[in-house]
Short mmCIF file of the C-alpha atoms (twelve columns), coordinates in Angstrom:
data_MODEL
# 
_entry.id   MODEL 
# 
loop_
_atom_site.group_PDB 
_atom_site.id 
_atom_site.type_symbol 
_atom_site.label_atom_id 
_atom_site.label_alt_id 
_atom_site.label_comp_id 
_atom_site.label_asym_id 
_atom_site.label_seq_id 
_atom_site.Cartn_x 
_atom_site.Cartn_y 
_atom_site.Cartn_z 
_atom_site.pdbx_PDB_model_num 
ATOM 1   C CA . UNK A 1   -7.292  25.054  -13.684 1 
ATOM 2   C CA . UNK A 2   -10.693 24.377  -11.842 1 
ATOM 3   C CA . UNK A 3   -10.544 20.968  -13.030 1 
ATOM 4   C CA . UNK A 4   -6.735  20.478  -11.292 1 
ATOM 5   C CA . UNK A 5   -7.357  22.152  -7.889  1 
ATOM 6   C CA . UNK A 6   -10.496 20.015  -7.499  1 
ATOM 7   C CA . UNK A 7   -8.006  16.699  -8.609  1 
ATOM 8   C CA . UNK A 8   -5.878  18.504  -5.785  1 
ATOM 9   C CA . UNK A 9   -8.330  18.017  -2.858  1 
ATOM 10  C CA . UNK A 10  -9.488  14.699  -4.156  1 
ATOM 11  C CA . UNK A 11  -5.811  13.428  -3.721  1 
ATOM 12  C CA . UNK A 12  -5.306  15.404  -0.423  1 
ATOM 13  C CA . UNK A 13  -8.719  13.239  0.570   1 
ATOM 14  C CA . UNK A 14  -6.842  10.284  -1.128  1 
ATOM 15  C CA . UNK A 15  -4.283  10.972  1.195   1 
ATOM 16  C CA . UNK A 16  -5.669  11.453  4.411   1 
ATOM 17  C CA . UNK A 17  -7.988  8.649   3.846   1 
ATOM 18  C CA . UNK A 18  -4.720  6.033   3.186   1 
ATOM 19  C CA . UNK A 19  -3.280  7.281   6.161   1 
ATOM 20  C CA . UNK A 20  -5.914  6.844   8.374   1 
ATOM 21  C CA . UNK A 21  -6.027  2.795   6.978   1 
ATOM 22  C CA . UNK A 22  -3.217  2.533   9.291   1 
ATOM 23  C CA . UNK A 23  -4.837  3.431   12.276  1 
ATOM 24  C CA . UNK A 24  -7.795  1.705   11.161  1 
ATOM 25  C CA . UNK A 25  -6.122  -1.501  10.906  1 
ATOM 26  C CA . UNK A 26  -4.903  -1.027  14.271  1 
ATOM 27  C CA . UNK A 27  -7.792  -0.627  15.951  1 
ATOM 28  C CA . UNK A 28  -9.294  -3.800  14.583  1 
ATOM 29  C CA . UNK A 29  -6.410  -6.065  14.756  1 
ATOM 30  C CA . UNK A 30  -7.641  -5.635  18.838  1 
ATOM 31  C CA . UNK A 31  -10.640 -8.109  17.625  1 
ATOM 32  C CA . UNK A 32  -9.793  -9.753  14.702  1 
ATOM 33  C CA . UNK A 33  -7.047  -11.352 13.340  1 
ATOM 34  C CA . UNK A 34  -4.448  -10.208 10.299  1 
ATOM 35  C CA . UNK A 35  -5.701  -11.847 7.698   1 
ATOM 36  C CA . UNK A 36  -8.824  -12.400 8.319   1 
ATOM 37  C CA . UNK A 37  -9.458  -8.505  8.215   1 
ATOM 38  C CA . UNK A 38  -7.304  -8.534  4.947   1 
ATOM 39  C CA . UNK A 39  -10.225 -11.332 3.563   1 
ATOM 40  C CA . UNK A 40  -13.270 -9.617  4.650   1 
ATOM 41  C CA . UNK A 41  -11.488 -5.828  3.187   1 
ATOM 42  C CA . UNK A 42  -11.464 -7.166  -0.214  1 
ATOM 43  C CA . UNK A 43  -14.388 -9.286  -0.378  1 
ATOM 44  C CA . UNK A 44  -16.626 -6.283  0.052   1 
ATOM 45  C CA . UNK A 45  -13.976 -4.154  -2.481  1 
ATOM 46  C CA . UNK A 46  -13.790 -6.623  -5.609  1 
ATOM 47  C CA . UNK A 47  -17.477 -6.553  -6.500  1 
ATOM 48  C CA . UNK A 48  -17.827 -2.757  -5.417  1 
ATOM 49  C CA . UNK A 49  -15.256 -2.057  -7.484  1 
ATOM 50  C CA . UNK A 50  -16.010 -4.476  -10.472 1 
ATOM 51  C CA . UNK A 51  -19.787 -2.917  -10.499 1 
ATOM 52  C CA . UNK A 52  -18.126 0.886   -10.621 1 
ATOM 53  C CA . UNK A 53  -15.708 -0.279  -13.453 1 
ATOM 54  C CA . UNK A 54  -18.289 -2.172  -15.352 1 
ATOM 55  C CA . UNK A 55  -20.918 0.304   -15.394 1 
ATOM 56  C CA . UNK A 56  -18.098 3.093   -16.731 1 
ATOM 57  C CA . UNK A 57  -17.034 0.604   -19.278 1 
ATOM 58  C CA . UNK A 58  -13.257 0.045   -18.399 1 
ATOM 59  C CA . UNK A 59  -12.503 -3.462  -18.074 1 
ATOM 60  C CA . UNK A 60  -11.922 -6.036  -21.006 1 
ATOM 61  C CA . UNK A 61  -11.628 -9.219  -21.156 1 
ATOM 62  C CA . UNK A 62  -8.302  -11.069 -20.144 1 
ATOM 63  C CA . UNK A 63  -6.801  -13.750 -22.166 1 
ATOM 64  C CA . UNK A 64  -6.189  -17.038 -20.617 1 
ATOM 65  C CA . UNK A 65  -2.675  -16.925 -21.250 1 
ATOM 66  C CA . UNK A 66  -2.247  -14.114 -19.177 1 
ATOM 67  C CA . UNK A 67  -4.331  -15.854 -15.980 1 
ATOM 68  C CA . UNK A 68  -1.134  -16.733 -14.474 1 
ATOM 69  C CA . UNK A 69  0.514   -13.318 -14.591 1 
ATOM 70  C CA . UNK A 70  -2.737  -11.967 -13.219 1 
ATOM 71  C CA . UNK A 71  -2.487  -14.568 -10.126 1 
ATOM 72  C CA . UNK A 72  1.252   -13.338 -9.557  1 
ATOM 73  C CA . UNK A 73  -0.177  -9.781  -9.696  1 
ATOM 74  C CA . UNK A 74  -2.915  -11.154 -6.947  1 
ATOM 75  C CA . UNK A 75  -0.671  -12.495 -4.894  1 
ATOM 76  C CA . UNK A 76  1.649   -9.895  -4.552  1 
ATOM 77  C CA . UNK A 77  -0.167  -6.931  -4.619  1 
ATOM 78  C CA . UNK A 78  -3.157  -8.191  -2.782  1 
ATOM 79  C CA . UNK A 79  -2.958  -11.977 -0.753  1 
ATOM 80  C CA . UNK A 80  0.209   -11.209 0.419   1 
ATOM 81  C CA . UNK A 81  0.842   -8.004  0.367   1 
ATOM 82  C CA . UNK A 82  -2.065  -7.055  2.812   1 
ATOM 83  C CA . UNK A 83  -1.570  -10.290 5.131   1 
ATOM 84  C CA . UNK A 84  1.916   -9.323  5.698   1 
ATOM 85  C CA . UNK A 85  1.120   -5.705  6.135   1 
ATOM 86  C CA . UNK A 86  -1.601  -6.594  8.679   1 
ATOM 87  C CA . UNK A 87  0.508   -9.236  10.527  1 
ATOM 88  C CA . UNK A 88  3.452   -5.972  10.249  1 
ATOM 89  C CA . UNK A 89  0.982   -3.903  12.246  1 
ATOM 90  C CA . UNK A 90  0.428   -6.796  15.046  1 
ATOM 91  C CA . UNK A 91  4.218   -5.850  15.826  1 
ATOM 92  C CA . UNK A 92  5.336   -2.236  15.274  1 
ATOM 93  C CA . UNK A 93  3.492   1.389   15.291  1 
ATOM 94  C CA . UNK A 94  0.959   2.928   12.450  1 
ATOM 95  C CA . UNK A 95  3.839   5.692   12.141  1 
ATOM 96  C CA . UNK A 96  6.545   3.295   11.653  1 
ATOM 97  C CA . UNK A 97  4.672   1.359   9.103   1 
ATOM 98  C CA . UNK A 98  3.423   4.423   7.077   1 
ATOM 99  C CA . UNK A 99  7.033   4.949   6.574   1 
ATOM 100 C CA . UNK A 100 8.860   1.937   5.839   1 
ATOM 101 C CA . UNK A 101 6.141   1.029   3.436   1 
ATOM 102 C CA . UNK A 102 7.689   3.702   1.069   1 
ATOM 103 C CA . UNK A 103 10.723  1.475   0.862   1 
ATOM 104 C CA . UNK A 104 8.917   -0.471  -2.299  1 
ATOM 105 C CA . UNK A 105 10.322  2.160   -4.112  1 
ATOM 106 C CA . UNK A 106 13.803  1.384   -3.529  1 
ATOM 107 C CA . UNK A 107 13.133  -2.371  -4.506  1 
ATOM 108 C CA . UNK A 108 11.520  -1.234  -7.934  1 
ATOM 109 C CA . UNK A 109 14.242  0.702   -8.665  1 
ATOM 110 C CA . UNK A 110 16.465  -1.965  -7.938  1 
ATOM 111 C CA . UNK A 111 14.878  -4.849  -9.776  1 
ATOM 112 C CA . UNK A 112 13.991  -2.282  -12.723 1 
ATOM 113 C CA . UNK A 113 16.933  -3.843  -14.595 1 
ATOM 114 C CA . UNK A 114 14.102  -6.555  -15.440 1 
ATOM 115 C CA . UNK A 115 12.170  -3.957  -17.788 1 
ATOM 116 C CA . UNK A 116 15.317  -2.401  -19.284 1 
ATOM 117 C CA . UNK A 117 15.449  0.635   -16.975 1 
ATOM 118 C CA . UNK A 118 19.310  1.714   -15.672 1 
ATOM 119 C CA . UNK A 119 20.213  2.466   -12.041 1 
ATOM 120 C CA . UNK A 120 21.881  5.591   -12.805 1 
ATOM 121 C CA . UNK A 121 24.399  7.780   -10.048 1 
ATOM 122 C CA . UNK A 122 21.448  9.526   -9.228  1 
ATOM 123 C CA . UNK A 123 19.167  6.763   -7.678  1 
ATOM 124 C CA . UNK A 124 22.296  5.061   -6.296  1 
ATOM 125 C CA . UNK A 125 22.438  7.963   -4.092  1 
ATOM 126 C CA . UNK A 126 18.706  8.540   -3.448  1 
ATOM 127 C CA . UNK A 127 18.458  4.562   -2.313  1 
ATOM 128 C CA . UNK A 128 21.593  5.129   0.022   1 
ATOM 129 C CA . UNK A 129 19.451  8.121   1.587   1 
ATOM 130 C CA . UNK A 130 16.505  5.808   1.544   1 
ATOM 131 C CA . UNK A 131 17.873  2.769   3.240   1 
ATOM 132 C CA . UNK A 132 19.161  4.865   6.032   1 
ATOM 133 C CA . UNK A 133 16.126  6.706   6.720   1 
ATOM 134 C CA . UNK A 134 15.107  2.822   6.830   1 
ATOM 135 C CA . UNK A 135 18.053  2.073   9.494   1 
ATOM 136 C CA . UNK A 136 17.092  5.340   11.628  1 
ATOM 137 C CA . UNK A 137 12.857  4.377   11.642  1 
ATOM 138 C CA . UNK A 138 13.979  1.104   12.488  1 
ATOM 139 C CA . UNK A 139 16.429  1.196   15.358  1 
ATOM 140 C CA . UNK A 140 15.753  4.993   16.549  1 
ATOM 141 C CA . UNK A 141 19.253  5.204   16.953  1 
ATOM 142 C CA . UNK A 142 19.641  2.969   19.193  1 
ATOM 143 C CA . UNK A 143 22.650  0.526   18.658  1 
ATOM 144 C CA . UNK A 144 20.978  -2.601  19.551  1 
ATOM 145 C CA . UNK A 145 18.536  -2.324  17.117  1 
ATOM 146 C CA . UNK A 146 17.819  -6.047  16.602  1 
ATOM 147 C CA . UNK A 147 16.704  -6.067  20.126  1 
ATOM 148 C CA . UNK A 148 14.065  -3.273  19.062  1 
ATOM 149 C CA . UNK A 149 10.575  -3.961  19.878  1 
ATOM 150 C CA . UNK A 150 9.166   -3.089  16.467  1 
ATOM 151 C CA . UNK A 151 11.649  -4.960  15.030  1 
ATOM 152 C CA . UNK A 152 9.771   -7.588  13.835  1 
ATOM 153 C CA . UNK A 153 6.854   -5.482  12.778  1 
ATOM 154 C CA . UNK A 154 9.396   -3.378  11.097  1 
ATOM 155 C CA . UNK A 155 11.105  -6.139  9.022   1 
ATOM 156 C CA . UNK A 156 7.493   -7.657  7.348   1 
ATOM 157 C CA . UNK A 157 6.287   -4.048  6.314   1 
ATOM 158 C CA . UNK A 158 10.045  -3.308  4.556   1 
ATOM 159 C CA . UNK A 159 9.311   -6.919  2.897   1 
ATOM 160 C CA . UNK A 160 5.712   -5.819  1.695   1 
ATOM 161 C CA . UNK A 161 7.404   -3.076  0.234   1 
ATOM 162 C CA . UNK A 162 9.385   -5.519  -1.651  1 
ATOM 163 C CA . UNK A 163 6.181   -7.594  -2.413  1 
ATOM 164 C CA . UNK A 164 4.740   -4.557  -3.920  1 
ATOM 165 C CA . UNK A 165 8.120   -3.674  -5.995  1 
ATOM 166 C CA . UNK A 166 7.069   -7.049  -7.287  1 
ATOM 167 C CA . UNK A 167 3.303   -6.444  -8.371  1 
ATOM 168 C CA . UNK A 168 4.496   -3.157  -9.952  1 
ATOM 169 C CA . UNK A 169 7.357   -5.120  -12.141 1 
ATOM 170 C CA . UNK A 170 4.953   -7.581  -13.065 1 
ATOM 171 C CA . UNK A 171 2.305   -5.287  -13.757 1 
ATOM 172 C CA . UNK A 172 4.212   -3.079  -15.880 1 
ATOM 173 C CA . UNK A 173 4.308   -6.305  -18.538 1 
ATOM 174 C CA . UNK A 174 0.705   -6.727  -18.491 1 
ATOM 175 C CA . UNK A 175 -0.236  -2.793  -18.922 1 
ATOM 176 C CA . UNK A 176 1.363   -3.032  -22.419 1 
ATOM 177 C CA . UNK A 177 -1.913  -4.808  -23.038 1 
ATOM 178 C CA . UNK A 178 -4.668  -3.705  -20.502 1 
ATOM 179 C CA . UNK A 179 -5.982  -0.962  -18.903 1 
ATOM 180 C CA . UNK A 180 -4.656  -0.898  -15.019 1 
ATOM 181 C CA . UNK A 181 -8.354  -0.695  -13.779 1 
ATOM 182 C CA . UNK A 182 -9.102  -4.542  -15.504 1 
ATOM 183 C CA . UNK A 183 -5.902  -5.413  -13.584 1 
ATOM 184 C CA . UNK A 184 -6.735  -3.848  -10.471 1 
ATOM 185 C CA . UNK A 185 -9.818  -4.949  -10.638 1 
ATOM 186 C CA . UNK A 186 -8.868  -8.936  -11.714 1 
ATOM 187 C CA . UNK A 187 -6.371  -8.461  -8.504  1 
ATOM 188 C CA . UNK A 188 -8.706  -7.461  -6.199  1 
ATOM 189 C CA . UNK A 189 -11.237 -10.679 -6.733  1 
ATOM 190 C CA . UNK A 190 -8.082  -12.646 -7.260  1 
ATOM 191 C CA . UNK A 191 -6.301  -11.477 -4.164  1 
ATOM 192 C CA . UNK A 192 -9.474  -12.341 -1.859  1 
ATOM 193 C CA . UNK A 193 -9.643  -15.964 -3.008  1 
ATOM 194 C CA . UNK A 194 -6.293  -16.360 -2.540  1 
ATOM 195 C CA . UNK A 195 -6.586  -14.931 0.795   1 
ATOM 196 C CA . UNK A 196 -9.042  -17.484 1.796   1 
ATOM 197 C CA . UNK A 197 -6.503  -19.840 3.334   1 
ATOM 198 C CA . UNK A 198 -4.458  -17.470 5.100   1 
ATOM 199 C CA . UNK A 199 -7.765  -16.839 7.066   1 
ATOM 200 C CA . UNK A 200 -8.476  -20.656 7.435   1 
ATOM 201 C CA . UNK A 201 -5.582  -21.358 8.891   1 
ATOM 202 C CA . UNK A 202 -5.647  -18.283 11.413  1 
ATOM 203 C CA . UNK A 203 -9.349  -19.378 12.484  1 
ATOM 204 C CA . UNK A 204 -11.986 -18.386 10.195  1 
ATOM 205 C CA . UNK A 205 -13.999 -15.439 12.243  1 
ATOM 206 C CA . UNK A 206 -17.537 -15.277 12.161  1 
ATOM 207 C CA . UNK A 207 -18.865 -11.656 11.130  1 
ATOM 208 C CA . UNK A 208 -21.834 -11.751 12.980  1 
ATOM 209 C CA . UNK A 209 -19.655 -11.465 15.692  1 
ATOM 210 C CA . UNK A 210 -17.679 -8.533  14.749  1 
ATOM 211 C CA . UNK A 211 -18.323 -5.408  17.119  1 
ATOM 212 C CA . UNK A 212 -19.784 -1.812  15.274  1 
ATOM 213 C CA . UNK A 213 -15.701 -0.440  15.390  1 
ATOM 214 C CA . UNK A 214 -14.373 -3.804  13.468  1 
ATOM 215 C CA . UNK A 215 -17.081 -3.231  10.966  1 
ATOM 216 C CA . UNK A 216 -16.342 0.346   10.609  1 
ATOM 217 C CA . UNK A 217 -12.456 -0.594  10.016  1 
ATOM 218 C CA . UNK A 218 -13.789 -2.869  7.903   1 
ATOM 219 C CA . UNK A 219 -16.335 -1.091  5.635   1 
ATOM 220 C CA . UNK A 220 -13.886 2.455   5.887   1 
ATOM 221 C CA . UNK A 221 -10.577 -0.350  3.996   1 
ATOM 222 C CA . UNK A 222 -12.654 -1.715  1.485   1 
ATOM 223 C CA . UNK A 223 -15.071 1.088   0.511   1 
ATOM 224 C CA . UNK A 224 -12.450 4.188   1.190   1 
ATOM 225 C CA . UNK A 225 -9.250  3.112   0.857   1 
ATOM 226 C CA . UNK A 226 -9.772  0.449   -1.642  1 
ATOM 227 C CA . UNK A 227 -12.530 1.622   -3.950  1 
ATOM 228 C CA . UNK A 228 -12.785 5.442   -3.669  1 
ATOM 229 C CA . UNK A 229 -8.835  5.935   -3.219  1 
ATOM 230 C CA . UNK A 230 -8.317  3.933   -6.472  1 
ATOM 231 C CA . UNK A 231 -11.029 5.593   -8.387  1 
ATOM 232 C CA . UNK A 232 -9.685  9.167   -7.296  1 
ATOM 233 C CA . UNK A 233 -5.985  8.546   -7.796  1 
ATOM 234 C CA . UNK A 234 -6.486  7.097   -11.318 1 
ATOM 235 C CA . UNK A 235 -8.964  9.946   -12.343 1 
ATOM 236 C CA . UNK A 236 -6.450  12.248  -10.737 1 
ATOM 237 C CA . UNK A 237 -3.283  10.749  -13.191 1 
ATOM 238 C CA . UNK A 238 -6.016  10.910  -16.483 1 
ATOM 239 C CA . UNK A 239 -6.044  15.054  -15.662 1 
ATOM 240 C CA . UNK A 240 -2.860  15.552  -13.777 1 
ATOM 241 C CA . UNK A 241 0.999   14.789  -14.314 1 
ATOM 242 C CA . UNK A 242 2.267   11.696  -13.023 1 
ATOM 243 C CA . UNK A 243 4.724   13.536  -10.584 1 
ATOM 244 C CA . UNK A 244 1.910   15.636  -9.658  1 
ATOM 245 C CA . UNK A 245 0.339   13.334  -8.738  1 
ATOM 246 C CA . UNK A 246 2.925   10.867  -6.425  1 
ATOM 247 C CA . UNK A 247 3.896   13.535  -4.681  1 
ATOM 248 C CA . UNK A 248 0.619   13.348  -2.265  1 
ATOM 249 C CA . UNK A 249 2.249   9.873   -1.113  1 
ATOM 250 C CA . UNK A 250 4.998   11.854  0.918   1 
ATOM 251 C CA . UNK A 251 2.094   13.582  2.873   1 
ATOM 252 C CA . UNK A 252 0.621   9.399   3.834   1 
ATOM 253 C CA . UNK A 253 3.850   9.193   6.755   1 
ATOM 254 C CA . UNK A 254 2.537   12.973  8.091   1 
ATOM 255 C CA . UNK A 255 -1.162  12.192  7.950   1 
ATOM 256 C CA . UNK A 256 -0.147  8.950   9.932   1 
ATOM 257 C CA . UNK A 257 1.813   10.016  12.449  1 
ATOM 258 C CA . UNK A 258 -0.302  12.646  13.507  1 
ATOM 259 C CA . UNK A 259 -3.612  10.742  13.649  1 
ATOM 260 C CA . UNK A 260 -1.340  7.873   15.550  1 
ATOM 261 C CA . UNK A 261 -0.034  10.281  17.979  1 
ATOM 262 C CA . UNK A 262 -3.553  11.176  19.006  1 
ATOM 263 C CA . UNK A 263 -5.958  8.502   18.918  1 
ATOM 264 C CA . UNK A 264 -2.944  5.333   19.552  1 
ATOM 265 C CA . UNK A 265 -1.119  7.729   22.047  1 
ATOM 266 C CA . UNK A 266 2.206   6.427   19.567  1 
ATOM 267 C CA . UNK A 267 5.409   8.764   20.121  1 
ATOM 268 C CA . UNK A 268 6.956   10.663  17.528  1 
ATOM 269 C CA . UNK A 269 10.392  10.062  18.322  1 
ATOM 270 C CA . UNK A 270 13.570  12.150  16.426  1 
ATOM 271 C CA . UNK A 271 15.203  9.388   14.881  1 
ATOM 272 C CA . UNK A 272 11.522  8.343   13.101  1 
ATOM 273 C CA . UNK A 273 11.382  11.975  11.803  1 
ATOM 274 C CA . UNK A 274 14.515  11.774  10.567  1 
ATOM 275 C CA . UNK A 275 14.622  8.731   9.273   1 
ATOM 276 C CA . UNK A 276 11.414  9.560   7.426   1 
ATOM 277 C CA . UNK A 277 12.418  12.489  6.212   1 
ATOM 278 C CA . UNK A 278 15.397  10.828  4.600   1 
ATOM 279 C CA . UNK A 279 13.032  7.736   3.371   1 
ATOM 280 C CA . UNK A 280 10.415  10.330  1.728   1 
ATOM 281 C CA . UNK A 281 13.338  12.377  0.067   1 
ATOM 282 C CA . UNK A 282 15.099  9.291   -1.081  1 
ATOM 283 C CA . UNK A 283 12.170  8.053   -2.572  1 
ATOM 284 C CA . UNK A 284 11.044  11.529  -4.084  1 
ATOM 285 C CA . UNK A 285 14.897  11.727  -5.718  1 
ATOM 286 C CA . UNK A 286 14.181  8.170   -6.884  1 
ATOM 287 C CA . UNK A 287 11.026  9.102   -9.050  1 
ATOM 288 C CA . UNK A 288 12.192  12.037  -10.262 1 
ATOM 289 C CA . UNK A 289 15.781  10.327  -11.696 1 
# 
């Protein structure tokens, strides 16, 4: 029991700490550009994390057959994944993207069909909740959505969810022989290569030049929300129950709009709580079918 409640306020930290990425990201995007923040975040997280997971013991070696399905998992749960989500965040609110992110669960339970799994009545109606908690955050009830000003911003994060549906498909073939910390791990150090000409072609930014608050964003993605939240939310799932443990995700959109509200000065409009609320249920329904 001791053991549990202190996995509790780890994943509460966990929480709070992914949350606060948003606003972090942000902030910096004021100085540096999309994916050039997304390069320097995991060029500082692959070899903290590699050094953490080497000294514990829990990676092994990959087979070259399986290099290509590691680059897939690279590219879609890394390179892309994070330039689209920091390019999202150039056009639409911290809140708004907290939320819409959650929409990669509707996509893996749609392209679940791959792996075998059924869409059942159950999810049909928990993605129909979803997607118009989706609608709601992204028009705010207004009829003319696609004249929104998020719009834009809105549209990239509900693709990275799909680009993350896509890394957990693909990854669910390759844990049937690997731990997920060699993947994550392989993905991470992947992912920032890849990222390299994303952040050529955007203008290659000099960090000398990068002011104390970029370097904080910086240093608080990789070393926080990279490396410690991946350490705590897998040590978290070795003690704890998987549905336990996913429900801290639902708290991410609260933690965000919150910290949004008072350090962006970002409104908390009706039709965003309600549309998250119907996102977060939808997706909750989803795991639990």
């Amino acid at each position: 029991m001791v053991s549990e409640r202190k996995h509790v306020l780890t994943l509460l930290g966990t929480a709070i700490v992914w949350a606060a990425s948003f606003i972090f990201v942000k902030i910096s995007l004021g100085e540096i550009g999309p994916f050039n923040l997304a390069l320097y975040r995991f060029l500082i997280a692959a070899p903290v994390l590699y050094a953490i997971l080497k000294l514990s013991g829990k990676i092994v070696p990959v087979s070259r057959r399986d290099l290509p399905g590691l680059v897939f998992l690279a590219l879609t749960g890394v390179t892309l994944l994070y330039a689209v989500q920091f390019l999202a965040l150039v056009y639409t609110t911290a809140t708004n993207s907290s939320i819409l992110i959650n929409t990669s669960a509707i996509f893996v339970s749609v392209l679940s069909f791959t792996v075998g799994e059924k869409l059942t009545g159950r999810k049909f109606v928990a993605l129909i909740l979803a997607f118009s908690g989706v609608v709601l955050t992204a028009s705010k009830g207004n009829l003319d959505f696609l004249h929104a000003e998020t719009l834009k911003g809105d549209l990239l994060m509900i693709f990275d969810g799909f680009l993350w549906a896509l890394y957990t498909i693909a990854g669910k073939r390759l844990l049937e022989r690997y731990n997920p910390e060699t993947l994550t791990v392989y993905a991470f150090a992947i992912g920032a290569v890849l990222l390299l000409p994303f952040a050529h072609a955007e203008g290659l930014a000099n960090p000398t030049t990068f002011s104390t608050m970029t370097w904080i964003s910086i240093m608080f993605l990789a070393i926080f929300c990279s490396v410690f939240g991946y350490v705590a939310w897998y040590s978290a799932l070795s003690a704890m129950e998987a549905t336990k443990v996913a429900v801290f995700v639902y708290l991410i959109p609260l933690f965000t709009a919150v910290m949004a509200y008072f350090t962006l000065g970002e409104d908390i409009g009706l039709f965003t709580v309600l549309g998250g609320i119907l996102i977060v249920v939808g997706v909750y329904l989803v795991e639990r079918s």
